[in-house]
XYZ file of C-alpha atoms in Angstrom:
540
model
C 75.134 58.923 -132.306
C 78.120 61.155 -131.093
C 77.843 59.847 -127.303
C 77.661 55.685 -128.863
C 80.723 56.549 -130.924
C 82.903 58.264 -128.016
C 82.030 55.493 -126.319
C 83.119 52.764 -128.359
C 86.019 54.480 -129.412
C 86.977 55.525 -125.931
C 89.137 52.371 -124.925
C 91.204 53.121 -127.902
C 91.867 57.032 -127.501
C 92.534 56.286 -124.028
C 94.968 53.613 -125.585
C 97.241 56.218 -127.788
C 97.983 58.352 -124.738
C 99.996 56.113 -123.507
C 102.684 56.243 -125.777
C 102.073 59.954 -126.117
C 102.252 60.975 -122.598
C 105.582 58.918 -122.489
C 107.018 60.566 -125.498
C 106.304 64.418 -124.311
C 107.420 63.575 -120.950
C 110.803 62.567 -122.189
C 112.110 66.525 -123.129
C 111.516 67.242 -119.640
C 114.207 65.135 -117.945
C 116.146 67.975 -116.487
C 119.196 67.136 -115.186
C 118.836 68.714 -111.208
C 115.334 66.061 -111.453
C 116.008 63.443 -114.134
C 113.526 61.421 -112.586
C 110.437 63.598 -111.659
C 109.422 63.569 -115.346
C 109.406 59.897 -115.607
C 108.045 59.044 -112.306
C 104.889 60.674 -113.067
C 104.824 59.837 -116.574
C 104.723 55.955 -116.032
C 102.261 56.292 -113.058
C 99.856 58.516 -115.391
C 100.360 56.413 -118.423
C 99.528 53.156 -115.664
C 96.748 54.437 -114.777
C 95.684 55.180 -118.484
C 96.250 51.463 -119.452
C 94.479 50.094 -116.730
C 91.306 52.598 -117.292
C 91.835 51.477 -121.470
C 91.380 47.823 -120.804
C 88.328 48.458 -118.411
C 86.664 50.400 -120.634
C 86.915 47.850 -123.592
C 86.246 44.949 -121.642
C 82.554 47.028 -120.164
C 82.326 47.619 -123.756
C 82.535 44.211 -124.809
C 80.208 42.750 -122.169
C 77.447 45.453 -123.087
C 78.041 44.426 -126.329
C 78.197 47.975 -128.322
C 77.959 47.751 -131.962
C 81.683 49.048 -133.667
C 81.261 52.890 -134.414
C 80.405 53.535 -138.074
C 82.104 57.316 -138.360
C 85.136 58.223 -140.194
C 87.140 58.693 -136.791
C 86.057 55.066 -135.765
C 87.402 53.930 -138.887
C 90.493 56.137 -138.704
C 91.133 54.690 -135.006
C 90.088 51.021 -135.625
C 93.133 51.073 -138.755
C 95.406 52.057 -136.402
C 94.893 50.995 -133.073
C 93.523 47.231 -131.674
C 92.647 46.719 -128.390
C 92.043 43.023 -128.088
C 93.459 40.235 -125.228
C 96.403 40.198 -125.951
C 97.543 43.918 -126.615
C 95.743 44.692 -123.091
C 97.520 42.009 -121.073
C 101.231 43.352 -122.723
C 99.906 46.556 -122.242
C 99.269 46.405 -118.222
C 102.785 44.403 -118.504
C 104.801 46.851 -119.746
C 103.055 49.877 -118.084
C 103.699 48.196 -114.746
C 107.083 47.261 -115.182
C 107.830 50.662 -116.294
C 107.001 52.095 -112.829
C 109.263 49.543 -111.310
C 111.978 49.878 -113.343
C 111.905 53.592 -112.876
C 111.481 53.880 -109.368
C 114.712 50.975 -109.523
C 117.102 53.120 -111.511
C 115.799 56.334 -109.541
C 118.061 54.475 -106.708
C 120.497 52.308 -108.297
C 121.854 54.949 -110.697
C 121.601 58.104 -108.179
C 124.953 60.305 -108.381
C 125.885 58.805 -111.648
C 126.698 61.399 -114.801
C 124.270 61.475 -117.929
C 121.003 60.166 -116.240
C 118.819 63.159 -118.434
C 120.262 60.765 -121.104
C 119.283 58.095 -119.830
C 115.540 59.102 -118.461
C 115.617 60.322 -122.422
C 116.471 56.841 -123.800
C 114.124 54.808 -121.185
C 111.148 56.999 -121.930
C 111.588 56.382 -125.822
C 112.045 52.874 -125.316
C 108.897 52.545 -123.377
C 106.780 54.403 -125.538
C 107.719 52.612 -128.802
C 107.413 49.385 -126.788
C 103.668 50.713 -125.872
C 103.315 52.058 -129.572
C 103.664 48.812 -131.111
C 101.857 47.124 -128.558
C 98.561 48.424 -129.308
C 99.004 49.605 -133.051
C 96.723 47.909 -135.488
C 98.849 48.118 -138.478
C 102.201 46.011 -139.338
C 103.863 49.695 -140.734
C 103.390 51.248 -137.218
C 104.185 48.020 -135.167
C 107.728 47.140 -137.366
C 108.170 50.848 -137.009
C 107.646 50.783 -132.995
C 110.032 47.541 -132.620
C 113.153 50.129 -134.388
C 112.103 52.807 -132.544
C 112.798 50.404 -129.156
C 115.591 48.893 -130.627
C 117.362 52.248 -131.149
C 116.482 53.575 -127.966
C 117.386 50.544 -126.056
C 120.891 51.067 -128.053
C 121.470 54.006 -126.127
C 120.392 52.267 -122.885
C 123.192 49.565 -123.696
C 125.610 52.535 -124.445
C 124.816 54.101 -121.141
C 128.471 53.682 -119.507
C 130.564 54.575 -123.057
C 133.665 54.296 -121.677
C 133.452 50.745 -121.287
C 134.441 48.704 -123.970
C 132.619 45.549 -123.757
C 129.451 47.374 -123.395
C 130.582 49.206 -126.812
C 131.293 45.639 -128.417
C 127.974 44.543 -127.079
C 125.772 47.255 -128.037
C 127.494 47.229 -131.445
C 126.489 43.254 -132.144
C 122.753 43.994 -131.076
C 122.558 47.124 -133.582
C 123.764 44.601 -136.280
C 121.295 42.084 -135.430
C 118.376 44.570 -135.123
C 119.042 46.599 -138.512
C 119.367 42.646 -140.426
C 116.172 41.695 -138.676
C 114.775 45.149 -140.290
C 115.694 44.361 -143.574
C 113.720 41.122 -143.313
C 111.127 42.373 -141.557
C 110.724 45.107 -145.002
C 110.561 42.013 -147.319
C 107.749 40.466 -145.056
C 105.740 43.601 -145.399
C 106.026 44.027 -149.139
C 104.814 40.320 -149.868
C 102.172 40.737 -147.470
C 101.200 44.234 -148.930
C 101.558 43.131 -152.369
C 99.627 39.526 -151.733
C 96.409 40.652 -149.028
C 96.360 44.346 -150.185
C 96.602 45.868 -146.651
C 98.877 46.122 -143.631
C 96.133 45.988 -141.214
C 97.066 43.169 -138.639
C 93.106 42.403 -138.814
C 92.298 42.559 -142.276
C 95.911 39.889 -143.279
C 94.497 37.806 -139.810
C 90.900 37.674 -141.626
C 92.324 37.109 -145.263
C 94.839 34.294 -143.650
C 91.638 32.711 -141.557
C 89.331 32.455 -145.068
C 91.904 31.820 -147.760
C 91.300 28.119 -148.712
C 95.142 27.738 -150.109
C 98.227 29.416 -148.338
C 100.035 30.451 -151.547
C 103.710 31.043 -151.939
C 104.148 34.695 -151.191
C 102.387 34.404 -148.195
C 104.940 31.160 -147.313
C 107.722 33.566 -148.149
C 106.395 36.744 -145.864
C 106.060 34.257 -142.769
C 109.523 32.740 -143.476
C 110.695 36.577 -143.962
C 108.896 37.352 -140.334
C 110.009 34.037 -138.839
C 113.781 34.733 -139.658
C 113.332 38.314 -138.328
C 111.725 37.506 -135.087
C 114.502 34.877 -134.926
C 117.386 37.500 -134.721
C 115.587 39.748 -132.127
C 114.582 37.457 -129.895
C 117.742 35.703 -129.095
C 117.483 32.193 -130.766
C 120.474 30.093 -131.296
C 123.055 31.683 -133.067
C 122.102 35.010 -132.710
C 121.694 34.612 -128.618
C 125.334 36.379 -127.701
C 124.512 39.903 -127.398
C 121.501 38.723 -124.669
C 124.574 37.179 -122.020
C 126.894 40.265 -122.937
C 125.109 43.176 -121.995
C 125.418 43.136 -118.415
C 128.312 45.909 -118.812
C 124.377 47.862 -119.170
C 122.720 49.093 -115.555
C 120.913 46.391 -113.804
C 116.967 48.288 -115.026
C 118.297 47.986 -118.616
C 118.721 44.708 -117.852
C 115.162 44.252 -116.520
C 113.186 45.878 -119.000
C 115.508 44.189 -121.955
C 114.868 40.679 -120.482
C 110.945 41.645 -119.373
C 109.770 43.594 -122.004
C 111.886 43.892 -124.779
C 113.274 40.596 -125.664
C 109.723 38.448 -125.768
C 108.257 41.215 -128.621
C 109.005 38.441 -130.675
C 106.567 36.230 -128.966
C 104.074 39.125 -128.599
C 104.510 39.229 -132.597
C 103.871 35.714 -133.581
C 100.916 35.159 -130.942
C 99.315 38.520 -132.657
C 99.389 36.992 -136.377
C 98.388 33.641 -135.102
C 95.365 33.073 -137.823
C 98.703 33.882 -140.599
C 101.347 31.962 -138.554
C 98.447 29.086 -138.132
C 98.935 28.646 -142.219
C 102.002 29.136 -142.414
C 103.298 25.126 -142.105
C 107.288 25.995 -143.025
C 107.512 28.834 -140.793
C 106.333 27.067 -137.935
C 108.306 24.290 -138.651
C 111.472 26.519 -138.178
C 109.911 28.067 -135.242
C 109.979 24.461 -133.251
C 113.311 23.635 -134.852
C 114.935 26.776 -133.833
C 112.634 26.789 -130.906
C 113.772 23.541 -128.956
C 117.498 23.875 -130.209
C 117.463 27.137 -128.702
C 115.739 25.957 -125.462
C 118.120 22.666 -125.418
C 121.178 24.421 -125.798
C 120.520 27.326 -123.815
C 119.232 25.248 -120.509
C 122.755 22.927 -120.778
C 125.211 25.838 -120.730
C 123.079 28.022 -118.097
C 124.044 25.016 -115.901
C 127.890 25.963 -116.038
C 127.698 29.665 -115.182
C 128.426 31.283 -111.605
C 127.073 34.964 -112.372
C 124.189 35.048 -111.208
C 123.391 37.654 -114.180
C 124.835 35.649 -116.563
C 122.507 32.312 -115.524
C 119.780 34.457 -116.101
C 120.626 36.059 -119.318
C 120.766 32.147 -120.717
C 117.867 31.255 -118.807
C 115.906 34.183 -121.263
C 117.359 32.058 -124.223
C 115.951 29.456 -123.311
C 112.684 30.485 -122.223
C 112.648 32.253 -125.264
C 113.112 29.350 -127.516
C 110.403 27.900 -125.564
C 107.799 30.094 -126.214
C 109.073 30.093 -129.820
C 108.674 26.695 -130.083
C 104.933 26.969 -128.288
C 103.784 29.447 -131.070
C 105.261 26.744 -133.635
C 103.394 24.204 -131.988
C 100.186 26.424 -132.395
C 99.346 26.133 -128.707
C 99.331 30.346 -128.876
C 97.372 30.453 -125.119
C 99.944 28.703 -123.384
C 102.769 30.763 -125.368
C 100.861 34.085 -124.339
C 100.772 32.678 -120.574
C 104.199 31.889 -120.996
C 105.274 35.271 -121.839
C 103.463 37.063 -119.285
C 104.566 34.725 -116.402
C 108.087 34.773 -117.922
C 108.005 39.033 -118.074
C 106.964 38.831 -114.664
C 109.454 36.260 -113.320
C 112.644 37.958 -115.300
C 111.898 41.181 -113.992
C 111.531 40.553 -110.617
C 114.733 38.159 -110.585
C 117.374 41.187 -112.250
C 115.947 43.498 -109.990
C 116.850 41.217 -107.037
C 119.981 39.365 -107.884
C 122.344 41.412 -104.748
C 119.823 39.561 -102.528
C 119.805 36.463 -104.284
C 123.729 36.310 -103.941
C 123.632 37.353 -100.199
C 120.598 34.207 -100.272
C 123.250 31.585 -102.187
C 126.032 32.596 -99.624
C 123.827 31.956 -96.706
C 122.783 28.703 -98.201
C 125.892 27.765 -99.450
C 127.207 27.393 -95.804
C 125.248 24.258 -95.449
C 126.370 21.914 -98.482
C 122.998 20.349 -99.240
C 123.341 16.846 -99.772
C 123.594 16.041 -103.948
C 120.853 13.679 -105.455
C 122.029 10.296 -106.434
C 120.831 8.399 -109.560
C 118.648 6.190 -107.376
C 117.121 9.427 -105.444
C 116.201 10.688 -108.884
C 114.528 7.460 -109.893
C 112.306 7.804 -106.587
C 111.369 10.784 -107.700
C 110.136 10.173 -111.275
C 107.827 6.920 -109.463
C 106.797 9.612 -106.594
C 105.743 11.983 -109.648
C 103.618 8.924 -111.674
C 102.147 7.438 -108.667
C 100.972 11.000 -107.819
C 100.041 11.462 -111.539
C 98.103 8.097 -111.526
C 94.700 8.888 -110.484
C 94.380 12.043 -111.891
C 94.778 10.313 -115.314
C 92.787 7.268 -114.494
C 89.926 10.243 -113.097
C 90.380 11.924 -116.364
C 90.012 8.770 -118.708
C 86.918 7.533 -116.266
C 85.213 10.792 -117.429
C 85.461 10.222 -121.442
C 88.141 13.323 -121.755
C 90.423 12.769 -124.666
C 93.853 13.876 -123.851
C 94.835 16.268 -126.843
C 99.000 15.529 -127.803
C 99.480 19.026 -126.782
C 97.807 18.176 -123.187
C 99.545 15.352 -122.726
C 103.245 16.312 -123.834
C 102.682 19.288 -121.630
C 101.769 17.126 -118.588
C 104.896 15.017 -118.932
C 107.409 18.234 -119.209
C 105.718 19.782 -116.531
C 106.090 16.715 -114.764
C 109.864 16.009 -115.923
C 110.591 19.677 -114.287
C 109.123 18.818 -111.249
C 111.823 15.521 -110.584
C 115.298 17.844 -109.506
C 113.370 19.804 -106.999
C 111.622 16.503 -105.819
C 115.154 14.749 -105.410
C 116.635 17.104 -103.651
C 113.648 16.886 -101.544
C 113.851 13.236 -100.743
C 117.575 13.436 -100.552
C 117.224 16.305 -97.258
C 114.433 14.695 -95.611
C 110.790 14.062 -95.035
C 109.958 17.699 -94.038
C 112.033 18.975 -96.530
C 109.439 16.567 -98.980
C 106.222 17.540 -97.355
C 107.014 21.774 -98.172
C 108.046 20.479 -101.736
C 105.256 18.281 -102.175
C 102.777 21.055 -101.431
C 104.720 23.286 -103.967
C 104.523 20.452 -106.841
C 100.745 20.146 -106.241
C 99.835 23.974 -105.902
C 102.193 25.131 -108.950
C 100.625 21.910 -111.143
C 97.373 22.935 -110.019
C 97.933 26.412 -111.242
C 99.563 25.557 -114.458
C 96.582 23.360 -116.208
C 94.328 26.355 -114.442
C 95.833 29.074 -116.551
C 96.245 26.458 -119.444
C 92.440 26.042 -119.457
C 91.570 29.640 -118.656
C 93.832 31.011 -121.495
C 92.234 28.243 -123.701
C 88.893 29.799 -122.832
C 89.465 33.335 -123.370
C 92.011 32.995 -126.352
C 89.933 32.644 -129.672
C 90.684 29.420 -131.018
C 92.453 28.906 -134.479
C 91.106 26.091 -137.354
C 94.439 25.459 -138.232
C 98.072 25.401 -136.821
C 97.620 22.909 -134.629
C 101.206 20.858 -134.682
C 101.221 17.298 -136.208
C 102.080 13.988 -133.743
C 105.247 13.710 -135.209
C 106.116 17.444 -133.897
C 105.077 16.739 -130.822
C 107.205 13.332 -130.854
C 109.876 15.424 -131.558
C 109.689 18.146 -129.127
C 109.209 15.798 -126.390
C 112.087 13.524 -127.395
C 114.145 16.613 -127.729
C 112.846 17.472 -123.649
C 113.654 14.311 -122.510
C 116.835 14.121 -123.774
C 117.546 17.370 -122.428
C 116.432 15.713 -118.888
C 118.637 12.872 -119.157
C 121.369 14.680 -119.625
C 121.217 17.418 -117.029
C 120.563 14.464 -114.669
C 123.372 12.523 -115.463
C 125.691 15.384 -115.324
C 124.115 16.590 -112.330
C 124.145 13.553 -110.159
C 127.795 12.214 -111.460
C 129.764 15.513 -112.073
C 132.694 13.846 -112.140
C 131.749 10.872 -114.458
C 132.822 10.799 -118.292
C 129.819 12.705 -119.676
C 130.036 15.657 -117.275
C 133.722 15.871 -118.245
C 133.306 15.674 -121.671
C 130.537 18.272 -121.849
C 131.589 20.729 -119.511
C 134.664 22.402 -121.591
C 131.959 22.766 -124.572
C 129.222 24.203 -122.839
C 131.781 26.452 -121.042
C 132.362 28.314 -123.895
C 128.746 27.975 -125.177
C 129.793 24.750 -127.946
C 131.652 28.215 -129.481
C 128.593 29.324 -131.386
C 128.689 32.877 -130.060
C 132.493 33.293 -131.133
C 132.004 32.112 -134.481
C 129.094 34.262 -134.830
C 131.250 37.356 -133.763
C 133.989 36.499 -135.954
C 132.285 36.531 -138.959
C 130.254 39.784 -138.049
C 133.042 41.835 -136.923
C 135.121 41.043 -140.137
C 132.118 42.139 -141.905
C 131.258 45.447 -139.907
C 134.024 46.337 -137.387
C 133.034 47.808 -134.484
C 134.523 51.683 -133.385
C 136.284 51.218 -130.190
C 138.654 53.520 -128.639
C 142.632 52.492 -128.362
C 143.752 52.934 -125.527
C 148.018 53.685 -125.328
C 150.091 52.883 -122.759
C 152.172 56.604 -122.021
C 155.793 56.934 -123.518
C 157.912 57.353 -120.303
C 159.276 60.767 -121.515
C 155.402 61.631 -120.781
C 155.454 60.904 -117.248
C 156.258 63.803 -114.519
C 158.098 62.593 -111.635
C 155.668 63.544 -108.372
C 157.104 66.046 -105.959
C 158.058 64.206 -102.731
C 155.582 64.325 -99.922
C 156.567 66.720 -98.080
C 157.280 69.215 -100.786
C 153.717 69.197 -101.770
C 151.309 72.020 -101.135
C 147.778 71.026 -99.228
C-alpha cells in the first residue's frame, strides 16, 4: 500500500521541489558568484519538472487508482498536476535557464546583481508555486509573491527615474488587482465552500443554475486578471518598462504577463458559466487586441513594438478564453511565451537584421497587389473547403472564424511576396502552407487532449462580432499601409502616436491619487562650484 501511494503521489512531491529548490537557492547569491547559485538551481529544478510530468503522464497511462492516505489527500488539496500546469511548468522552468544564462552575460560588471539573482529566483519560484498549486489561496498568493518580486526586477537600475515611475504604476495596478482578486475568493468561499481549484471546477461543471455570487466572483476575477495582464487601459506600464534589463523584459513578457491566461484556462468549467464575465473578456479582449495591433504599427523601438505586440496578443488570448475555445487559448499562450522570449532576447540582432535589410527599400504593396493576394489565399483555400464539405464535416463558428483570421494574417506577407517577385512567392507560399498546416494540427491536437467543457461555448453573434471587429482591424492596417500618405493614414497616425492618449489619462488620474516618490534632482548654486586648477598645475 505504501509503494502504490509513493507512487501516485510521486509526480506531485517531485512537483513542490521546484519552487523549493528555487527559493533556498536564492540566500546563496553571493556577490563574488551571483550566478553559480542560480545556474544550478534552474537546471536542477528543469530537470525536476521534466521528471514530474513523466512520471504523471506513466501514471496516467497505467492507470493507478488516486492514493487513499492522509498524505495523498494532504498533497492532492494542494498541489494539481494536470495538462495544463505541466505544459506552464516545462515553460517556465525552461525559460528560466535561458534567461539566467542571458543576464549571466548581459548584466556582467554591473553593481547589485546578488539583488538581482535574489529578486529573479523569488519571481520564478512564486511563478512555479502558483503554477502547480491546487488551491485559489496559494495560487492568488503565488501571483503577489511574483508581482513583488518582479517589482524589484523593474527597480533594478534605481537611479533612473522612468524606471521608478514605471515600477510605481505596475505596483498600483497589481495591489488593485489584489483587492479584487480577495472579493473573488470570499464569494467563491462563501458560495462552493472550498478554495480547491477542483472541487469550485466540479461544483461549477454540476450546478444546474449559475447563481449570482458566483456571477459576481467571475466578474471580481475577470476585472482582476484584466489589470495584470495588460488589457486596454491598464496596458501602459507593459511599453514603459524597458528602463528594466533586457531578461526582465523576457521573463515579464514570457512568463509573467500571460498568468492571466494561465488563470482563466485553469477555471474553465467556472469561467464556462460564467456568461457576463466572458462577455467582458471578448469585449475587453478584441478592444485590447484592435487597439494594441494599430499603434504597434507606428513605433520604431524595436522593444517598444514588442511590448504592444504582448498587448495585443494578450487581448487575444483573452478574448479566446471568452470565446470558450480554452485549447486554442492554451496553444496560444505557449507559442506566444515561446515567441516573446526568444524575440527580447534577440532584438541587438534583429536591429543589425532591419539595417541590413533596410539598405534595399523593398518595394511597398499596392491596393491591387493586396487584392491578388486575398484571391491567391481563397483559390488556395477552395478545395480544402469543398474536400471538407464532400466529407459531411460541419464547420463549427469557432473553426471557421479561425480559418478566415488565420487566413486574413496570411495576405501582408503574401503581398509583399507578389509585389518582389515569383521566387520571393514560391519561399512565402511554402511558409503559408506549412505554418496553416501546423496551426489546425495543434488546433485539433489541443482539442484532443484538452477535456472538453458542456458549456461556454460563445454564441454566433460573438463570433459575428469578433470577426467584424478582425476585419475591420485588416482594412484598416491595409489602407494605411498601402496609402501612407492618403487621408486616413494622416488622420490616424497623430492618435495612435500617442496611443489615442489612453495611457496618459490613465496616469493622470493615478498619480493624483497615489504620487509616486521620485528623487529631485537640483541644478548646483554657482557659489557651489570650485573652479578646476589649470592643467598643468594638476598633480598625476
Amino acid at each position: 500500500m505504501f509503494a502504490h501511494d509513493l507512487l501516485e503521489l510521486s509526480p506531485l512531491i517531485v512537483a513542490t521541489l521546484v519552487p523549493t529548490l528555487l527559493v533556498l537557492a536564492a540566500p546563496f547569491a553571493a556577490k563574488r558568484a551571483p550566478f553559480r547559485a542560480a545556474t544550478f538551481a534552474t537546471a536542477l529544478t528543469a530537470g525536476l519538472s521534466a521528471v514530474a510530468v513523466l512520471l504523471r503522464a506513466t501514471i496516467a497511462l497505467l492507470g493507478v487508482a488516486p492514493s487513499t492516505s492522509k498524505l495523498g489527500a494532504a498533497l492532492h488539496a494542494l498541489v494539481q498536476l494536470d495538462l495544463v500546469s505541466s505544459a506552464m511548468l516545462l515553460l517556465v522552468s525552461t525559460l528560466a535557464i535561458v534567461v539566467v544564462r542571458y543576464s549571466r552575460t548581459y548584466l556582467a560588471g554591473e553593481r547589485g546583481l546578488d539583488r538581482y539573482v535574489r529578486s529573479l529566483l523569488m519571481t520564478l519560484a512564486s511563478v512555479t508555486m502558483l503554477v502547480v498549486s491546487n488551491h485559489l489561496v496559494f495560487l492568488i498568493g503565488g501571483w503577489f509573491a511574483a508581482g513583488v518580486f518582479l517589482h524589484q526586477l523593474l527597480m533594478f537600475y534605481r537611479t533612473r527615474r522612468q524606471a521608478v515611475i514605471v515600477a510605481h504604476k505596475t505596483f498600483l495596478l497589481s495591489r488593485l488587482a489584489d483587492l479584487f482578486f480577495v472579493g473573488s475568493l470570499a464569494f467563491l468561499s462563501a458560495e462552493v465552500g472550498s478554495l480547491r481549484i477542483d472541487v469550485v471546477n466540479a461544483y461549477a461543471a454540476e450546478a444546474s443554475a449559475f447563481t449570482s455570487p458566483l456571477h459576481v466572483a467571475t466578474v471580481l476575477l475577470v476585472v482582476g486578471v484584466l489589470l495584470k495582464t495588460a488589457q486596454v487601459p491598464f496596458h501602459g506600464w507593459v511599453t514603459t518598462v524597458m528602463e528594466a534589463p533586457t531578461p526582465v523584459s523576457a521573463l515579464l513578457h514570457a512568463g509573467v504577463v500571460n498568468i492571466g491566461g494561465f488563470v482563466m484556462i485553469r477555471l474553465s468549467p467556472l469561467m464556462a458559466h460564467a456568461s457576463i464575465a466572458q462577455g467582458m473578456l471578448v469585449g475587453f479582449g478584441l478592444a485590447t487586441a484592435i487597439i494594441g495591433s494599430l499603434v504597434m504599427t507606428t513605433r520604431l523601438s524595436i522593444k517598444v513594438v514588442l511590448a504592444w505586440s504582448t498587448i495585443a496578443q494578450m487581448g487575444f488570448m483573452l478574448m479566446q478564453c471568452g470565446l470558450g475555445v480554452w485549447h486554442l487559448a492554451l496553444l496560444h499562450l505557449l507559442a506566444h511565451s515561446f515567441y516573446k522570449a526568444h524575440a527580447f532576447l534577440t532584438a541587438g540582432s534583429v536591429v543589425s537584421t532591419w539595417r541590413g535589410a533596410s539598405l534595399v527599400q523593398p518595394k511597398k504593396p499596392s491596393l491591387g497587389v493586396v487584392a491578388a493576394a486575398v484571391l491567391v489565399l481563397s483559390v488556395a483555400a477552395a478545395p480544402f473547403y469543398a474536400l471538407f464539405k464532400l466529407a459531411g464535416g460541419h464547420a463549427s463558428p469557432s473553426l471557421t472564424s479561425l480559418a478566415l483570421v488565420l487566413g486574413l494574417s496570411f495576405v501582408p506577407m503574401v503581398g509583399r511576396a507578389l509585389a518582389a517577385g515569383w521566387r520571393a512567392f514560391g519561399l512565402t507560399a511554402l511558409f503559408t502552407a506549412g505554418a496553416a498546416a501546423a496551426y489546425f494540427a495543434g488546433h485539433v491536437l489541443f482539442e484532443e487532449i484538452v477535456p472538453p467543457l458542456e458549456a461556454g461555448a460563445a454564441s454566433p453573434f460573438q463570433w459575428t462580432v469578433v470577426v467584424a471587429g478582425l476585419g475591420v482591424l485588416f482594412v484598416v492596417q491595409v489602407v494605411v499601409q498601402t496609402s501612407p500618405s492618403g487621408g486616413l493614414a494622416r488622420f490616424l497616425h497623430p492618435h495612435l502616436l500617442s496611443g489615442l492618449y489612453i495611457d496618459d489619462w490613465f496616469t493622470r488620474v493615478t498619480f493624483r491619487l497615489w504620487p509616486p516618490r521620485v528623487e529631485r534632482t537640483t541644478a548646483p548654486s554657482p557659489s557651489s562650484i570650485r573652479p578646476r586648477a589649470p592643467l598643468e598645475s594638476r598633480q598625476w
